[in-house]
Short mmCIF file of C-alpha atoms in Angstrom, two decimals:
data_model
loop_
_atom_site.label_atom_id
_atom_site.label_comp_id
_atom_site.label_asym_id
_atom_site.label_seq_id
_atom_site.Cartn_x
_atom_site.Cartn_y
_atom_site.Cartn_z
CA MET L 1 116.88 122.02 101.01
CA ASN L 2 118.28 119.64 98.47
CA VAL L 3 116.17 119.60 95.39
CA ARG L 4 116.47 115.68 95.65
CA MET L 5 114.83 115.63 99.24
CA ASN L 6 112.03 118.23 99.04
CA LEU L 7 109.45 115.83 97.55
CA ILE L 8 110.30 112.64 99.50
CA GLN L 9 107.32 112.53 101.73
CA TRP L 10 105.00 111.54 98.50
CA ALA L 11 105.93 107.88 98.72
CA PHE L 12 103.11 105.29 98.72
CA VAL L 13 101.25 103.22 100.58
CA ALA L 14 97.82 104.71 101.46
CA LEU L 15 96.48 101.71 103.15
CA PRO L 16 94.41 99.37 103.80
CA ILE L 17 97.05 97.73 102.11
CA LEU L 18 95.13 95.26 100.00
CA THR L 19 93.50 98.11 98.02
CA VAL L 20 95.30 99.13 94.64
CA ALA L 21 96.11 102.41 94.39
CA GLN L 22 94.11 104.47 91.61
CA PRO L 23 96.25 106.11 89.08
CA LYS L 24 97.55 109.76 89.88
CA GLN L 25 96.48 109.04 93.59
CA LEU L 26 99.71 108.79 95.01
CA VAL L 27 103.33 109.63 94.07
CA ILE L 28 106.62 108.30 94.97
CA SER L 29 109.69 110.16 95.01
CA ALA L 30 112.83 111.05 96.85
CA ARG L 31 111.56 114.52 97.03
CA SER L 32 108.94 114.59 99.67
CA GLY L 33 110.04 112.14 102.21
CA ASP L 34 108.73 108.55 102.56
CA SER L 35 105.41 108.77 104.39
CA VAL L 36 102.07 108.63 102.82
CA ARG L 37 100.06 111.40 101.74
CA GLN L 38 97.91 112.12 98.52
CA ILE L 39 99.21 114.80 96.36
CA LYS L 40 97.48 117.81 95.44
CA PRO L 41 98.25 119.88 92.36
CA ALA L 42 100.83 122.39 93.24
CA GLN L 43 101.68 125.61 91.58
CA ARG L 44 104.51 124.77 89.09
CA GLN L 45 107.33 127.22 88.87
CA VAL L 46 107.65 128.91 85.42
CA GLU L 47 110.37 127.69 83.15
CA PRO L 48 113.19 128.54 82.78
CA MET L 49 114.86 127.99 86.26
CA ALA L 50 118.53 128.14 85.06
CA PRO L 51 120.66 131.25 84.67
CA GLN L 52 121.13 130.15 81.35
CA PRO L 53 118.69 131.40 78.49
CA ALA L 54 117.01 127.88 78.59
CA GLU L 55 113.99 129.10 76.98
CA SER L 56 115.68 129.05 73.77
CA VAL L 57 116.29 125.12 73.83
CA SER L 58 114.08 123.27 71.39
CA THR L 59 112.43 120.19 73.13
CA ASP L 60 110.80 119.06 69.86
CA VAL L 61 112.86 115.87 69.92
CA ALA L 62 110.06 113.26 68.71
CA GLU L 63 107.92 115.88 66.83
CA SER L 64 108.66 114.14 63.57
CA THR L 65 106.76 110.95 64.76
CA GLY L 66 104.13 112.47 66.93
CA SER L 67 104.03 113.55 70.44
CA SER L 68 103.24 110.04 71.73
CA LEU L 69 106.68 109.01 71.62
CA ASN L 70 107.75 111.73 73.94
CA SER L 71 106.03 110.33 77.08
CA LEU L 72 106.89 106.67 76.43
CA PRO L 73 109.81 105.69 78.62
CA LEU L 74 113.06 106.31 77.13
CA PHE L 75 111.27 107.36 73.90
CA GLY L 76 109.89 104.00 73.54
CA GLU L 77 113.45 102.38 73.58
CA ARG L 78 113.18 101.72 69.77
CA PRO L 79 115.48 102.48 66.88
CA LYS L 80 115.29 106.03 65.76
CA THR L 81 114.34 107.63 62.52
CA ALA L 82 116.58 109.97 60.68
CA ASN L 83 114.37 112.76 61.70
CA GLN L 84 114.47 111.91 65.28
CA ILE L 85 118.30 111.95 64.95
CA ASP L 86 118.31 115.12 63.54
CA ALA L 87 115.87 116.58 66.02
CA GLU L 88 118.07 115.16 68.98
CA ILE L 89 121.18 116.65 67.48
CA HIS L 90 119.44 120.20 67.45
CA PHE L 91 118.31 119.65 70.91
CA LEU L 92 121.84 118.76 72.16
CA ASN L 93 123.34 121.47 70.38
CA ASP L 94 121.05 124.02 71.84
CA CYS L 95 121.55 122.54 75.22
CA ASP L 96 125.41 122.73 74.67
CA ARG L 97 124.92 126.51 74.01
CA ASN L 98 122.67 127.21 76.86
CA PHE L 99 124.24 125.16 79.79
CA SER L 100 127.73 124.76 80.97
CA SER L 101 127.47 121.02 80.68
CA ARG L 102 125.18 118.16 79.63
CA PRO L 103 124.89 116.89 83.09
CA GLU L 104 123.79 120.37 84.37
CA ALA L 105 121.25 120.50 81.41
CA SER L 106 119.95 116.81 82.53
CA ASP L 107 119.66 117.96 86.16
CA PHE L 108 117.60 121.08 84.84
CA PHE L 109 115.02 118.95 82.78
CA ALA L 110 114.75 116.19 85.60
CA ALA L 111 113.94 119.29 88.02
CA ARG L 112 111.25 120.50 85.55
CA GLY L 113 109.91 116.91 85.30
CA TRP L 114 109.50 116.85 89.23
CA ASP L 115 107.64 120.05 88.87
CA TYR L 116 105.25 118.56 86.31
CA VAL L 117 104.82 115.43 88.42
CA SER L 118 103.70 117.49 91.27
CA ASP L 119 101.28 119.37 89.11
CA GLY L 120 99.71 116.12 87.81
CA GLN L 121 101.03 116.65 84.22
CA LEU L 122 102.35 113.15 83.81
CA ASP L 123 103.07 113.16 79.97
CA THR L 124 104.72 116.40 80.14
CA ALA L 125 106.74 115.15 82.99
CA ALA L 126 107.69 111.94 81.39
CA TYR L 127 109.16 113.69 78.35
CA ARG L 128 111.02 116.03 80.62
CA PHE L 129 112.83 112.96 82.18
CA ASN L 130 113.16 111.58 78.79
CA LEU L 131 114.87 114.59 77.87
CA SER L 132 116.98 114.25 81.16
CA TRP L 133 117.96 110.89 80.20
CA LEU L 134 118.96 111.79 76.63
CA LEU L 135 121.48 114.36 78.15
CA ASN L 136 122.88 112.14 80.61
CA ASP L 137 122.05 108.27 80.75
CA GLN L 138 123.71 108.13 84.21
CA ASN L 139 121.33 110.42 85.82
CA ALA L 140 119.36 108.31 88.16
CA ASP L 141 116.85 110.78 88.63
CA ALA L 142 115.55 110.38 84.87
CA PHE L 143 114.75 106.85 85.73
CA TRP L 144 113.52 107.46 89.11
CA GLY L 145 111.05 110.10 87.56
CA LEU L 146 109.89 107.73 84.99
CA GLY L 147 109.26 105.23 87.60
CA VAL L 148 107.24 107.81 89.34
CA VAL L 149 105.11 108.63 86.44
CA TYR L 150 104.24 105.16 85.23
CA TYR L 151 103.46 104.32 88.90
CA GLN L 152 100.96 107.12 88.67
CA LYS L 153 99.82 105.87 85.35
CA ASN L 154 99.15 102.51 87.22
CA GLN L 155 101.68 100.91 84.85
CA LEU L 156 103.55 99.01 87.72
CA PRO L 157 105.79 96.65 85.74
CA THR L 158 107.20 99.74 83.69
CA ALA L 159 107.48 101.65 86.88
CA ILE L 160 109.54 98.79 88.54
CA ARG L 161 111.54 98.34 85.22
CA MET L 162 112.71 102.11 85.30
CA LEU L 163 113.28 102.23 88.92
CA LYS L 164 115.34 99.33 88.75
CA LYS L 165 117.49 101.11 85.90
CA GLY L 166 117.80 103.81 88.63
CA ILE L 167 119.13 101.50 91.23
CA THR L 168 121.92 100.13 88.85
CA ILE L 169 123.15 103.82 88.91
CA ALA L 170 122.55 105.01 92.41
CA ASP L 171 122.58 101.50 94.28
CA SER L 172 123.03 103.04 97.78
CA ASN L 173 120.17 105.34 97.54
CA VAL L 174 117.94 104.26 100.49
CA ALA L 175 114.88 106.37 99.26
CA LEU L 176 115.06 105.05 95.88
CA MET L 177 115.44 101.34 97.14
CA THR L 178 112.45 102.08 99.29
CA ASP L 179 110.36 103.13 96.50
CA LEU L 180 111.23 100.34 94.32
CA ALA L 181 110.25 97.93 96.97
CA THR L 182 107.02 99.56 97.49
CA VAL L 183 105.97 99.39 93.87
CA GLU L 184 106.93 95.81 94.20
CA ILE L 185 104.69 95.50 97.02
CA LYS L 186 101.78 97.05 95.14
CA GLN L 187 102.44 94.86 92.03
CA TYR L 188 102.30 91.81 94.35
CA GLN L 189 98.88 92.88 95.45
CA VAL L 190 97.79 92.65 91.89
CA LYS L 191 99.59 89.88 90.81
CA PRO L 192 100.87 87.69 93.57
CA GLU L 193 104.25 86.51 92.52
CA PRO L 194 106.40 85.40 95.62
CA GLU L 195 109.61 86.68 93.83
CA LEU L 196 108.28 90.25 94.04
CA LEU L 197 107.95 89.99 97.83
CA THR L 198 111.50 88.49 97.91
CA GLU L 199 113.04 90.96 95.81
CA ALA L 200 111.07 93.90 97.80
CA GLU L 201 112.41 92.53 101.18
CA GLY L 202 115.91 92.31 99.78
CA TYR L 203 115.94 96.00 98.73
CA LEU L 204 114.22 97.07 102.11
CA GLN L 205 116.95 94.94 104.01
CA ARG L 206 119.55 96.72 102.21
CA ALA L 207 118.02 100.02 102.88
CA VAL L 208 117.81 99.53 106.60
CA ALA L 209 121.49 98.12 106.61
CA LEU L 210 122.68 101.32 105.08
CA SER L 211 120.14 103.71 106.95
CA PRO L 212 119.14 102.31 110.22
CA ASN L 213 116.79 104.99 111.11
CA SER L 214 114.89 104.77 107.83
CA ALA L 215 111.38 104.50 109.54
CA SER L 216 109.71 104.13 106.13
CA SER L 217 111.71 101.09 104.99
CA TYR L 218 110.92 99.46 108.33
CA GLN L 219 107.17 100.04 107.92
CA LYS L 220 107.46 98.62 104.35
CA LEU L 221 109.14 95.47 105.92
CA SER L 222 106.15 95.14 108.27
CA ILE L 223 103.95 95.04 105.19
CA VAL L 224 106.09 92.41 103.58
CA TYR L 225 105.70 90.18 106.55
CA PHE L 226 101.95 90.79 106.71
CA LEU L 227 101.55 89.65 103.02
CA LYS L 228 103.51 86.55 104.09
CA ALA L 229 101.16 86.08 106.78
CA ASP L 230 104.17 86.43 109.51
CA TYR L 231 102.22 88.59 111.84
CA THR L 232 104.89 88.20 114.79
CA LYS L 233 107.43 89.89 112.34
CA ALA L 234 105.27 92.08 110.91
CA TRP L 235 104.54 93.57 114.34
CA ASP L 236 108.42 93.64 115.23
CA TYR L 237 108.71 95.88 112.15
CA PHE L 238 105.85 97.93 112.90
CA HIS L 239 107.13 98.63 116.31
CA GLN L 240 110.74 99.45 115.09
CA THR L 241 108.81 101.99 112.85
CA HIS L 242 107.09 103.15 115.99
CA SER L 243 110.08 103.88 117.91
CA LEU L 244 111.82 105.59 115.16
CA ASP L 245 109.14 107.98 113.75
CA MET L 246 105.59 107.92 114.55
CA SER L 247 104.59 110.39 111.97
CA VAL L 248 105.10 107.66 109.26
CA LEU L 249 102.87 105.22 110.97
CA ASP L 250 99.98 104.25 108.56
CA LEU L 251 96.70 103.75 110.71
CA GLY L 252 94.97 102.04 108.02
CA TYR L 253 97.58 99.51 107.86
CA LEU L 254 97.46 99.22 111.69
CA ASN L 255 94.03 98.42 111.72
CA GLU L 256 94.61 95.63 109.19
CA LEU L 257 97.22 94.26 111.34
CA LEU L 258 95.21 94.39 114.52
CA ALA L 259 92.60 92.47 112.63
CA LYS L 260 95.00 89.60 112.10
CA GLN L 261 96.82 89.59 115.33
CA PRO L 262 96.67 91.65 118.70
CA ASP L 263 99.67 93.76 119.35
CA PRO L 264 102.06 91.54 121.39
CA LYS L 265 103.28 94.59 123.24
CA LYS L 266 99.84 95.93 123.80
CA ILE L 267 100.72 99.32 122.63
CA PHE L 268 97.95 99.36 119.99
CA LYS L 269 94.52 98.24 120.48
#
């Protein structure tokens, strides 16, 4: 199975939908599908996992300023010191010796980032995604992974910002769009700003236009209309979800929807 798809089922929303998720409770990504489930720490494969002797690559890019910078998104997005620049050059030269190309090295570190996410080691995961970005700033996975990490850290605005950077690179990636919309929905529940729902709906409408069988996207659209108190449309999208893939239906959300309006089709009671 493609590495990109084997975690996609870890995408959000464990409802009732008006409950704010706890940090580390859930994860979004394109690697475990799009339905909802809590992650459990998984056994991480041992590095290195590339044919090159990747264990010889130094990853002490931010060592001179302390390890805290390593886990900040994109190394804190701040001017670099001379020591940082020297460390980055050393790291990149190591990668050039150990991988056939920098994009390949970037993919390697992104994959390790996903391993650490699944193992619950969020700071280490963020560092690996930062290294992936350093090697290839057009690798959408690096931004996607940072979005996942900062969602799990319950820093939703940062997660949204990172996921949007990923979308600018991979603007037809349905799973990434659905993840971004879902984080915006969660942020709306924390701070009800109408533009968040408008943006989320836009991403989800684009997602279903690109992939009409994306059941998760339809369920998230149902949630958008639930939050808008348009329960008729919420039911319409929920029924579309049901017709496409019953396995992604969220029963907690169904109970919330039933409490607001009985099922017009009388399928659910």
